mmCIF file with all atom_site columns, C-alpha atoms in Angstrom:
data_model
loop_
_atom_site.group_PDB
_atom_site.id
_atom_site.type_symbol
_atom_site.label_atom_id
_atom_site.label_alt_id
_atom_site.label_comp_id
_atom_site.label_asym_id
_atom_site.label_entity_id
_atom_site.label_seq_id
_atom_site.pdbx_PDB_ins_code
_atom_site.Cartn_x
_atom_site.Cartn_y
_atom_site.Cartn_z
_atom_site.occupancy
_atom_site.B_iso_or_equiv
_atom_site.pdbx_formal_charge
_atom_site.auth_seq_id
_atom_site.auth_comp_id
_atom_site.auth_asym_id
_atom_site.auth_atom_id
_atom_site.pdbx_PDB_model_num
ATOM 1   C CA . UNK A 1 1   ? 155.963 124.113 122.312 1.00 0.00 ? 1   UNK A CA 1
ATOM 2   C CA . UNK A 1 2   ? 154.934 122.659 118.969 1.00 0.00 ? 2   UNK A CA 1
ATOM 3   C CA . UNK A 1 3   ? 153.446 124.641 116.104 1.00 0.00 ? 3   UNK A CA 1
ATOM 4   C CA . UNK A 1 4   ? 150.648 123.050 114.105 1.00 0.00 ? 4   UNK A CA 1
ATOM 5   C CA . UNK A 1 5   ? 149.001 124.207 110.901 1.00 0.00 ? 5   UNK A CA 1
ATOM 6   C CA . UNK A 1 6   ? 145.744 122.376 110.339 1.00 0.00 ? 6   UNK A CA 1
ATOM 7   C CA . UNK A 1 7   ? 143.421 123.110 107.444 1.00 0.00 ? 7   UNK A CA 1
ATOM 8   C CA . UNK A 1 8   ? 139.669 122.594 107.683 1.00 0.00 ? 8   UNK A CA 1
ATOM 9   C CA . UNK A 1 9   ? 138.290 121.847 104.222 1.00 0.00 ? 9   UNK A CA 1
ATOM 10  C CA . UNK A 1 10  ? 135.090 120.571 102.668 1.00 0.00 ? 10  UNK A CA 1
ATOM 11  C CA . UNK A 1 11  ? 132.187 121.471 100.405 1.00 0.00 ? 11  UNK A CA 1
ATOM 12  C CA . UNK A 1 12  ? 130.096 124.632 100.746 1.00 0.00 ? 12  UNK A CA 1
ATOM 13  C CA . UNK A 1 13  ? 127.544 124.830 103.574 1.00 0.00 ? 13  UNK A CA 1
ATOM 14  C CA . UNK A 1 14  ? 128.761 121.766 105.484 1.00 0.00 ? 14  UNK A CA 1
ATOM 15  C CA . UNK A 1 15  ? 129.469 123.612 108.756 1.00 0.00 ? 15  UNK A CA 1
ATOM 16  C CA . UNK A 1 16  ? 133.231 124.167 108.642 1.00 0.00 ? 16  UNK A CA 1
ATOM 17  C CA . UNK A 1 17  ? 133.107 127.622 110.238 1.00 0.00 ? 17  UNK A CA 1
ATOM 18  C CA . UNK A 1 18  ? 130.866 126.512 113.116 1.00 0.00 ? 18  UNK A CA 1
ATOM 19  C CA . UNK A 1 19  ? 133.207 123.583 113.786 1.00 0.00 ? 19  UNK A CA 1
ATOM 20  C CA . UNK A 1 20  ? 136.314 125.803 113.516 1.00 0.00 ? 20  UNK A CA 1
ATOM 21  C CA . UNK A 1 21  ? 134.844 128.286 115.997 1.00 0.00 ? 21  UNK A CA 1
ATOM 22  C CA . UNK A 1 22  ? 133.967 125.475 118.395 1.00 0.00 ? 22  UNK A CA 1
ATOM 23  C CA . UNK A 1 23  ? 137.400 123.817 118.218 1.00 0.00 ? 23  UNK A CA 1
ATOM 24  C CA . UNK A 1 24  ? 139.226 127.146 118.648 1.00 0.00 ? 24  UNK A CA 1
ATOM 25  C CA . UNK A 1 25  ? 136.848 128.322 121.401 1.00 0.00 ? 25  UNK A CA 1
ATOM 26  C CA . UNK A 1 26  ? 136.078 131.329 119.212 1.00 0.00 ? 26  UNK A CA 1
ATOM 27  C CA . UNK A 1 27  ? 132.743 133.068 119.004 1.00 0.00 ? 27  UNK A CA 1
ATOM 28  C CA . UNK A 1 28  ? 131.065 134.546 116.007 1.00 0.00 ? 28  UNK A CA 1
ATOM 29  C CA . UNK A 1 29  ? 128.296 137.109 116.045 1.00 0.00 ? 29  UNK A CA 1
ATOM 30  C CA . UNK A 1 30  ? 126.635 136.120 112.782 1.00 0.00 ? 30  UNK A CA 1
ATOM 31  C CA . UNK A 1 31  ? 123.232 135.651 114.383 1.00 0.00 ? 31  UNK A CA 1
ATOM 32  C CA . UNK A 1 32  ? 122.860 132.208 112.833 1.00 0.00 ? 32  UNK A CA 1
ATOM 33  C CA . UNK A 1 33  ? 122.725 133.500 109.262 1.00 0.00 ? 33  UNK A CA 1
ATOM 34  C CA . UNK A 1 34  ? 124.883 131.773 106.679 1.00 0.00 ? 34  UNK A CA 1
ATOM 35  C CA . UNK A 1 35  ? 127.902 133.814 105.617 1.00 0.00 ? 35  UNK A CA 1
ATOM 36  C CA . UNK A 1 36  ? 130.203 131.917 103.238 1.00 0.00 ? 36  UNK A CA 1
ATOM 37  C CA . UNK A 1 37  ? 133.897 132.099 104.076 1.00 0.00 ? 37  UNK A CA 1
ATOM 38  C CA . UNK A 1 38  ? 135.776 134.209 101.557 1.00 0.00 ? 38  UNK A CA 1
ATOM 39  C CA . UNK A 1 39  ? 139.111 132.534 100.908 1.00 0.00 ? 39  UNK A CA 1
ATOM 40  C CA . UNK A 1 40  ? 140.223 131.544 104.385 1.00 0.00 ? 40  UNK A CA 1
ATOM 41  C CA . UNK A 1 41  ? 139.854 132.492 108.064 1.00 0.00 ? 41  UNK A CA 1
ATOM 42  C CA . UNK A 1 42  ? 142.838 131.689 110.259 1.00 0.00 ? 42  UNK A CA 1
ATOM 43  C CA . UNK A 1 43  ? 142.058 130.980 113.901 1.00 0.00 ? 43  UNK A CA 1
ATOM 44  C CA . UNK A 1 44  ? 145.031 130.873 116.265 1.00 0.00 ? 44  UNK A CA 1
ATOM 45  C CA . UNK A 1 45  ? 144.872 129.253 119.671 1.00 0.00 ? 45  UNK A CA 1
ATOM 46  C CA . UNK A 1 46  ? 146.970 127.370 122.189 1.00 0.00 ? 46  UNK A CA 1
ATOM 47  C CA . UNK A 1 47  ? 146.117 123.809 123.042 1.00 0.00 ? 47  UNK A CA 1
ATOM 48  C CA . UNK A 1 48  ? 147.583 122.600 126.329 1.00 0.00 ? 48  UNK A CA 1
ATOM 49  C CA . UNK A 1 49  ? 147.829 119.191 127.966 1.00 0.00 ? 49  UNK A CA 1
ATOM 50  C CA . UNK A 1 50  ? 147.977 117.158 124.773 1.00 0.00 ? 50  UNK A CA 1
ATOM 51  C CA . UNK A 1 51  ? 149.174 113.638 125.621 1.00 0.00 ? 51  UNK A CA 1
ATOM 52  C CA . UNK A 1 52  ? 152.192 112.676 123.496 1.00 0.00 ? 52  UNK A CA 1
ATOM 53  C CA . UNK A 1 53  ? 154.316 109.627 124.335 1.00 0.00 ? 53  UNK A CA 1
ATOM 54  C CA . UNK A 1 54  ? 153.450 109.789 128.034 1.00 0.00 ? 54  UNK A CA 1
ATOM 55  C CA . UNK A 1 55  ? 154.085 113.523 128.303 1.00 0.00 ? 55  UNK A CA 1
ATOM 56  C CA . UNK A 1 56  ? 151.749 116.501 128.360 1.00 0.00 ? 56  UNK A CA 1
ATOM 57  C CA . UNK A 1 57  ? 152.670 119.022 125.651 1.00 0.00 ? 57  UNK A CA 1
ATOM 58  C CA . UNK A 1 58  ? 151.404 122.381 124.402 1.00 0.00 ? 58  UNK A CA 1
ATOM 59  C CA . UNK A 1 59  ? 150.798 123.386 120.824 1.00 0.00 ? 59  UNK A CA 1
ATOM 60  C CA . UNK A 1 60  ? 150.330 126.709 119.082 1.00 0.00 ? 60  UNK A CA 1
ATOM 61  C CA . UNK A 1 61  ? 147.652 125.908 116.536 1.00 0.00 ? 61  UNK A CA 1
ATOM 62  C CA . UNK A 1 62  ? 146.729 127.702 113.330 1.00 0.00 ? 62  UNK A CA 1
ATOM 63  C CA . UNK A 1 63  ? 143.365 126.362 112.197 1.00 0.00 ? 63  UNK A CA 1
ATOM 64  C CA . UNK A 1 64  ? 142.698 127.458 108.633 1.00 0.00 ? 64  UNK A CA 1
ATOM 65  C CA . UNK A 1 65  ? 138.950 127.547 107.942 1.00 0.00 ? 65  UNK A CA 1
ATOM 66  C CA . UNK A 1 66  ? 139.043 127.303 104.142 1.00 0.00 ? 66  UNK A CA 1
ATOM 67  C CA . UNK A 1 67  ? 136.236 128.347 101.818 1.00 0.00 ? 67  UNK A CA 1
ATOM 68  C CA . UNK A 1 68  ? 134.152 125.572 100.330 1.00 0.00 ? 68  UNK A CA 1
ATOM 69  C CA . UNK A 1 69  ? 133.691 127.579 97.134  1.00 0.00 ? 69  UNK A CA 1
ATOM 70  C CA . UNK A 1 70  ? 136.304 125.635 95.234  1.00 0.00 ? 70  UNK A CA 1
ATOM 71  C CA . UNK A 1 71  ? 135.464 127.145 91.844  1.00 0.00 ? 71  UNK A CA 1
ATOM 72  C CA . UNK A 1 72  ? 136.250 130.605 93.201  1.00 0.00 ? 72  UNK A CA 1
ATOM 73  C CA . UNK A 1 73  ? 139.178 129.829 95.525  1.00 0.00 ? 73  UNK A CA 1
ATOM 74  C CA . UNK A 1 74  ? 140.963 126.788 94.066  1.00 0.00 ? 74  UNK A CA 1
ATOM 75  C CA . UNK A 1 75  ? 143.804 129.113 93.040  1.00 0.00 ? 75  UNK A CA 1
ATOM 76  C CA . UNK A 1 76  ? 144.459 129.593 96.791  1.00 0.00 ? 76  UNK A CA 1
ATOM 77  C CA . UNK A 1 77  ? 144.946 125.867 97.458  1.00 0.00 ? 77  UNK A CA 1
ATOM 78  C CA . UNK A 1 78  ? 148.769 125.961 97.196  1.00 0.00 ? 78  UNK A CA 1
ATOM 79  C CA . UNK A 1 79  ? 148.847 128.617 99.960  1.00 0.00 ? 79  UNK A CA 1
ATOM 80  C CA . UNK A 1 80  ? 146.456 126.565 102.102 1.00 0.00 ? 80  UNK A CA 1
ATOM 81  C CA . UNK A 1 81  ? 148.658 123.498 101.608 1.00 0.00 ? 81  UNK A CA 1
ATOM 82  C CA . UNK A 1 82  ? 151.992 125.209 102.346 1.00 0.00 ? 82  UNK A CA 1
ATOM 83  C CA . UNK A 1 83  ? 153.473 123.925 105.625 1.00 0.00 ? 83  UNK A CA 1
ATOM 84  C CA . UNK A 1 84  ? 150.360 121.991 106.645 1.00 0.00 ? 84  UNK A CA 1
ATOM 85  C CA . UNK A 1 85  ? 150.678 119.133 109.147 1.00 0.00 ? 85  UNK A CA 1
ATOM 86  C CA . UNK A 1 86  ? 147.022 118.109 109.368 1.00 0.00 ? 86  UNK A CA 1
ATOM 87  C CA . UNK A 1 87  ? 143.880 118.088 107.246 1.00 0.00 ? 87  UNK A CA 1
ATOM 88  C CA . UNK A 1 88  ? 140.371 118.006 108.725 1.00 0.00 ? 88  UNK A CA 1
ATOM 89  C CA . UNK A 1 89  ? 137.730 117.274 106.103 1.00 0.00 ? 89  UNK A CA 1
ATOM 90  C CA . UNK A 1 90  ? 134.099 118.144 106.866 1.00 0.00 ? 90  UNK A CA 1
ATOM 91  C CA . UNK A 1 91  ? 131.082 117.011 104.870 1.00 0.00 ? 91  UNK A CA 1
ATOM 92  C CA . UNK A 1 92  ? 127.343 116.434 105.170 1.00 0.00 ? 92  UNK A CA 1
ATOM 93  C CA . UNK A 1 93  ? 126.732 112.720 104.492 1.00 0.00 ? 93  UNK A CA 1
ATOM 94  C CA . UNK A 1 94  ? 123.126 113.517 103.528 1.00 0.00 ? 94  UNK A CA 1
ATOM 95  C CA . UNK A 1 95  ? 124.048 115.970 100.774 1.00 0.00 ? 95  UNK A CA 1
ATOM 96  C CA . UNK A 1 96  ? 124.494 114.596 97.296  1.00 0.00 ? 96  UNK A CA 1
ATOM 97  C CA . UNK A 1 97  ? 127.886 115.407 95.802  1.00 0.00 ? 97  UNK A CA 1
ATOM 98  C CA . UNK A 1 98  ? 129.750 116.005 99.063  1.00 0.00 ? 98  UNK A CA 1
ATOM 99  C CA . UNK A 1 99  ? 131.507 112.630 98.957  1.00 0.00 ? 99  UNK A CA 1
ATOM 100 C CA . UNK A 1 100 ? 132.768 113.326 95.417  1.00 0.00 ? 100 UNK A CA 1
ATOM 101 C CA . UNK A 1 101 ? 134.151 116.682 96.551  1.00 0.00 ? 101 UNK A CA 1
ATOM 102 C CA . UNK A 1 102 ? 135.942 114.944 99.436  1.00 0.00 ? 102 UNK A CA 1
ATOM 103 C CA . UNK A 1 103 ? 137.669 112.665 96.902  1.00 0.00 ? 103 UNK A CA 1
ATOM 104 C CA . UNK A 1 104 ? 139.018 115.714 95.041  1.00 0.00 ? 104 UNK A CA 1
ATOM 105 C CA . UNK A 1 105 ? 140.133 117.440 98.241  1.00 0.00 ? 105 UNK A CA 1
ATOM 106 C CA . UNK A 1 106 ? 141.769 114.285 99.613  1.00 0.00 ? 106 UNK A CA 1
ATOM 107 C CA . UNK A 1 107 ? 143.646 113.726 96.365  1.00 0.00 ? 107 UNK A CA 1
ATOM 108 C CA . UNK A 1 108 ? 145.023 117.274 96.325  1.00 0.00 ? 108 UNK A CA 1
ATOM 109 C CA . UNK A 1 109 ? 145.691 118.042 99.988  1.00 0.00 ? 109 UNK A CA 1
ATOM 110 C CA . UNK A 1 110 ? 146.629 114.610 101.347 1.00 0.00 ? 110 UNK A CA 1
ATOM 111 C CA . UNK A 1 111 ? 147.843 112.357 98.530  1.00 0.00 ? 111 UNK A CA 1
ATOM 112 C CA . UNK A 1 112 ? 149.499 114.974 96.296  1.00 0.00 ? 112 UNK A CA 1
ATOM 113 C CA . UNK A 1 113 ? 150.540 116.939 99.391  1.00 0.00 ? 113 UNK A CA 1
ATOM 114 C CA . UNK A 1 114 ? 152.642 114.002 100.579 1.00 0.00 ? 114 UNK A CA 1
ATOM 115 C CA . UNK A 1 115 ? 150.685 113.485 103.812 1.00 0.00 ? 115 UNK A CA 1
ATOM 116 C CA . UNK A 1 116 ? 149.679 110.125 105.236 1.00 0.00 ? 116 UNK A CA 1
ATOM 117 C CA . UNK A 1 117 ? 146.094 109.135 105.952 1.00 0.00 ? 117 UNK A CA 1
ATOM 118 C CA . UNK A 1 118 ? 146.983 109.490 109.657 1.00 0.00 ? 118 UNK A CA 1
ATOM 119 C CA . UNK A 1 119 ? 147.417 113.227 109.057 1.00 0.00 ? 119 UNK A CA 1
ATOM 120 C CA . UNK A 1 120 ? 143.771 113.469 108.063 1.00 0.00 ? 120 UNK A CA 1
ATOM 121 C CA . UNK A 1 121 ? 140.517 113.418 110.045 1.00 0.00 ? 121 UNK A CA 1
ATOM 122 C CA . UNK A 1 122 ? 137.055 113.211 108.483 1.00 0.00 ? 122 UNK A CA 1
ATOM 123 C CA . UNK A 1 123 ? 134.109 114.816 110.266 1.00 0.00 ? 123 UNK A CA 1
ATOM 124 C CA . UNK A 1 124 ? 130.625 113.835 109.122 1.00 0.00 ? 124 UNK A CA 1
ATOM 125 C CA . UNK A 1 125 ? 128.391 116.796 109.948 1.00 0.00 ? 125 UNK A CA 1
ATOM 126 C CA . UNK A 1 126 ? 124.817 115.859 109.007 1.00 0.00 ? 126 UNK A CA 1
ATOM 127 C CA . UNK A 1 127 ? 122.504 118.870 108.730 1.00 0.00 ? 127 UNK A CA 1
ATOM 128 C CA . UNK A 1 128 ? 119.457 116.695 109.308 1.00 0.00 ? 128 UNK A CA 1
ATOM 129 C CA . UNK A 1 129 ? 118.798 113.555 111.298 1.00 0.00 ? 129 UNK A CA 1
ATOM 130 C CA . UNK A 1 130 ? 117.763 111.612 108.192 1.00 0.00 ? 130 UNK A CA 1
ATOM 131 C CA . UNK A 1 131 ? 120.081 108.626 108.103 1.00 0.00 ? 131 UNK A CA 1
ATOM 132 C CA . UNK A 1 132 ? 118.461 106.823 105.164 1.00 0.00 ? 132 UNK A CA 1
ATOM 133 C CA . UNK A 1 133 ? 119.909 109.230 102.592 1.00 0.00 ? 133 UNK A CA 1
ATOM 134 C CA . UNK A 1 134 ? 123.483 109.114 103.894 1.00 0.00 ? 134 UNK A CA 1
ATOM 135 C CA . UNK A 1 135 ? 125.983 108.353 101.155 1.00 0.00 ? 135 UNK A CA 1
ATOM 136 C CA . UNK A 1 136 ? 128.847 106.100 102.288 1.00 0.00 ? 136 UNK A CA 1
ATOM 137 C CA . UNK A 1 137 ? 132.439 107.163 101.684 1.00 0.00 ? 137 UNK A CA 1
ATOM 138 C CA . UNK A 1 138 ? 134.512 105.250 99.152  1.00 0.00 ? 138 UNK A CA 1
ATOM 139 C CA . UNK A 1 139 ? 137.330 102.859 99.986  1.00 0.00 ? 139 UNK A CA 1
ATOM 140 C CA . UNK A 1 140 ? 139.771 105.754 99.472  1.00 0.00 ? 140 UNK A CA 1
ATOM 141 C CA . UNK A 1 141 ? 138.967 106.775 103.037 1.00 0.00 ? 141 UNK A CA 1
ATOM 142 C CA . UNK A 1 142 ? 139.180 103.325 104.663 1.00 0.00 ? 142 UNK A CA 1
ATOM 143 C CA . UNK A 1 143 ? 142.382 104.221 106.549 1.00 0.00 ? 143 UNK A CA 1
ATOM 144 C CA . UNK A 1 144 ? 141.325 107.750 107.499 1.00 0.00 ? 144 UNK A CA 1
ATOM 145 C CA . UNK A 1 145 ? 139.950 108.302 111.023 1.00 0.00 ? 145 UNK A CA 1
ATOM 146 C CA . UNK A 1 146 ? 136.297 109.358 110.888 1.00 0.00 ? 146 UNK A CA 1
ATOM 147 C CA . UNK A 1 147 ? 133.853 110.694 113.457 1.00 0.00 ? 147 UNK A CA 1
ATOM 148 C CA . UNK A 1 148 ? 130.578 112.577 113.619 1.00 0.00 ? 148 UNK A CA 1
ATOM 149 C CA . UNK A 1 149 ? 130.730 116.288 114.372 1.00 0.00 ? 149 UNK A CA 1
ATOM 150 C CA . UNK A 1 150 ? 127.618 116.880 116.433 1.00 0.00 ? 150 UNK A CA 1
ATOM 151 C CA . UNK A 1 151 ? 128.481 119.877 118.604 1.00 0.00 ? 151 UNK A CA 1
ATOM 152 C CA . UNK A 1 152 ? 125.023 120.210 120.162 1.00 0.00 ? 152 UNK A CA 1
ATOM 153 C CA . UNK A 1 153 ? 124.634 116.573 121.190 1.00 0.00 ? 153 UNK A CA 1
ATOM 154 C CA . UNK A 1 154 ? 128.225 115.564 121.838 1.00 0.00 ? 154 UNK A CA 1
ATOM 155 C CA . UNK A 1 155 ? 130.674 118.469 121.594 1.00 0.00 ? 155 UNK A CA 1
ATOM 156 C CA . UNK A 1 156 ? 132.987 116.918 124.186 1.00 0.00 ? 156 UNK A CA 1
ATOM 157 C CA . UNK A 1 157 ? 133.470 113.858 121.964 1.00 0.00 ? 157 UNK A CA 1
ATOM 158 C CA . UNK A 1 158 ? 134.373 116.074 119.004 1.00 0.00 ? 158 UNK A CA 1
ATOM 159 C CA . UNK A 1 159 ? 136.867 118.055 121.098 1.00 0.00 ? 159 UNK A CA 1
ATOM 160 C CA . UNK A 1 160 ? 138.384 114.815 122.424 1.00 0.00 ? 160 UNK A CA 1
ATOM 161 C CA . UNK A 1 161 ? 138.719 113.381 118.880 1.00 0.00 ? 161 UNK A CA 1
ATOM 162 C CA . UNK A 1 162 ? 140.339 116.619 117.684 1.00 0.00 ? 162 UNK A CA 1
ATOM 163 C CA . UNK A 1 163 ? 142.785 116.633 120.621 1.00 0.00 ? 163 UNK A CA 1
ATOM 164 C CA . UNK A 1 164 ? 143.699 112.999 119.865 1.00 0.00 ? 164 UNK A CA 1
ATOM 165 C CA . UNK A 1 165 ? 144.230 113.989 116.232 1.00 0.00 ? 165 UNK A CA 1
ATOM 166 C CA . UNK A 1 166 ? 146.571 116.837 117.276 1.00 0.00 ? 166 UNK A CA 1
ATOM 167 C CA . UNK A 1 167 ? 148.431 114.504 119.674 1.00 0.00 ? 167 UNK A CA 1
ATOM 168 C CA . UNK A 1 168 ? 149.021 112.082 116.802 1.00 0.00 ? 168 UNK A CA 1
ATOM 169 C CA . UNK A 1 169 ? 150.303 114.872 114.550 1.00 0.00 ? 169 UNK A CA 1
ATOM 170 C CA . UNK A 1 170 ? 152.747 116.036 117.230 1.00 0.00 ? 170 UNK A CA 1
ATOM 171 C CA . UNK A 1 171 ? 153.905 112.485 117.930 1.00 0.00 ? 171 UNK A CA 1
ATOM 172 C CA . UNK A 1 172 ? 154.684 111.930 114.229 1.00 0.00 ? 172 UNK A CA 1
ATOM 173 C CA . UNK A 1 173 ? 156.420 115.346 114.017 1.00 0.00 ? 173 UNK A CA 1
ATOM 174 C CA . UNK A 1 174 ? 158.558 114.469 117.032 1.00 0.00 ? 174 UNK A CA 1
ATOM 175 C CA . UNK A 1 175 ? 159.414 111.021 115.631 1.00 0.00 ? 175 UNK A CA 1
ATOM 176 C CA . UNK A 1 176 ? 160.348 112.532 112.270 1.00 0.00 ? 176 UNK A CA 1
ATOM 177 C CA . UNK A 1 177 ? 162.553 115.134 113.957 1.00 0.00 ? 177 UNK A CA 1
ATOM 178 C CA . UNK A 1 178 ? 164.317 112.450 116.011 1.00 0.00 ? 178 UNK A CA 1
ATOM 179 C CA . UNK A 1 179 ? 164.896 110.364 112.860 1.00 0.00 ? 179 UNK A CA 1
ATOM 180 C CA . UNK A 1 180 ? 166.459 113.386 111.154 1.00 0.00 ? 180 UNK A CA 1
ATOM 181 C CA . UNK A 1 181 ? 168.763 113.945 114.136 1.00 0.00 ? 181 UNK A CA 1
ATOM 182 C CA . UNK A 1 182 ? 169.809 110.283 114.178 1.00 0.00 ? 182 UNK A CA 1
ATOM 183 C CA . UNK A 1 183 ? 170.478 110.404 110.452 1.00 0.00 ? 183 UNK A CA 1
ATOM 184 C CA . UNK A 1 184 ? 172.659 113.495 110.852 1.00 0.00 ? 184 UNK A CA 1
ATOM 185 C CA . UNK A 1 185 ? 174.535 111.951 113.775 1.00 0.00 ? 185 UNK A CA 1
ATOM 186 C CA . UNK A 1 186 ? 175.137 108.683 111.928 1.00 0.00 ? 186 UNK A CA 1
ATOM 187 C CA . UNK A 1 187 ? 176.493 110.550 108.888 1.00 0.00 ? 187 UNK A CA 1
ATOM 188 C CA . UNK A 1 188 ? 179.214 112.041 111.112 1.00 0.00 ? 188 UNK A CA 1
ATOM 189 C CA . UNK A 1 189 ? 180.247 108.606 112.397 1.00 0.00 ? 189 UNK A CA 1
ATOM 190 C CA . UNK A 1 190 ? 180.740 107.006 108.994 1.00 0.00 ? 190 UNK A CA 1
#
């Protein structure tokens, strides 16, 4: 069984908590009212039958639903980043300023955190159907997998994309572990 720590980050009011609850099969009794996340919510769940190198594996997942109030909780970022294997970034492409915030978050959690772009997934979560105001992402994100997070219209696609993302994380963890073992073994033979 693999253990994954995945953080869910993004600007305020972009739908991170709704997405986190959906991905973790959790329910929330907020009645639809907006309640900003204070610091972080950690959702723990088991994900079974993840395809990795032709095998079906299980993972214990910690999904950290991080507050989008960066001014208030930026001091918590080192704790969010500690031991993370994957970063899911959520934003509303129709909200001015969200793409700039993604740049800051990507720089800190992915680039400075020593993660590859393959350890990141971007979820566009438009609050309205207006496509004409959507702001495109910069070239910084050209190598980062991106999808639309529309739970109501296509929740199965979102779940499938997230499972593929977790499978990729586990595959890279397994490969890294095997490389470490080979390195240790070869040091004994020289």
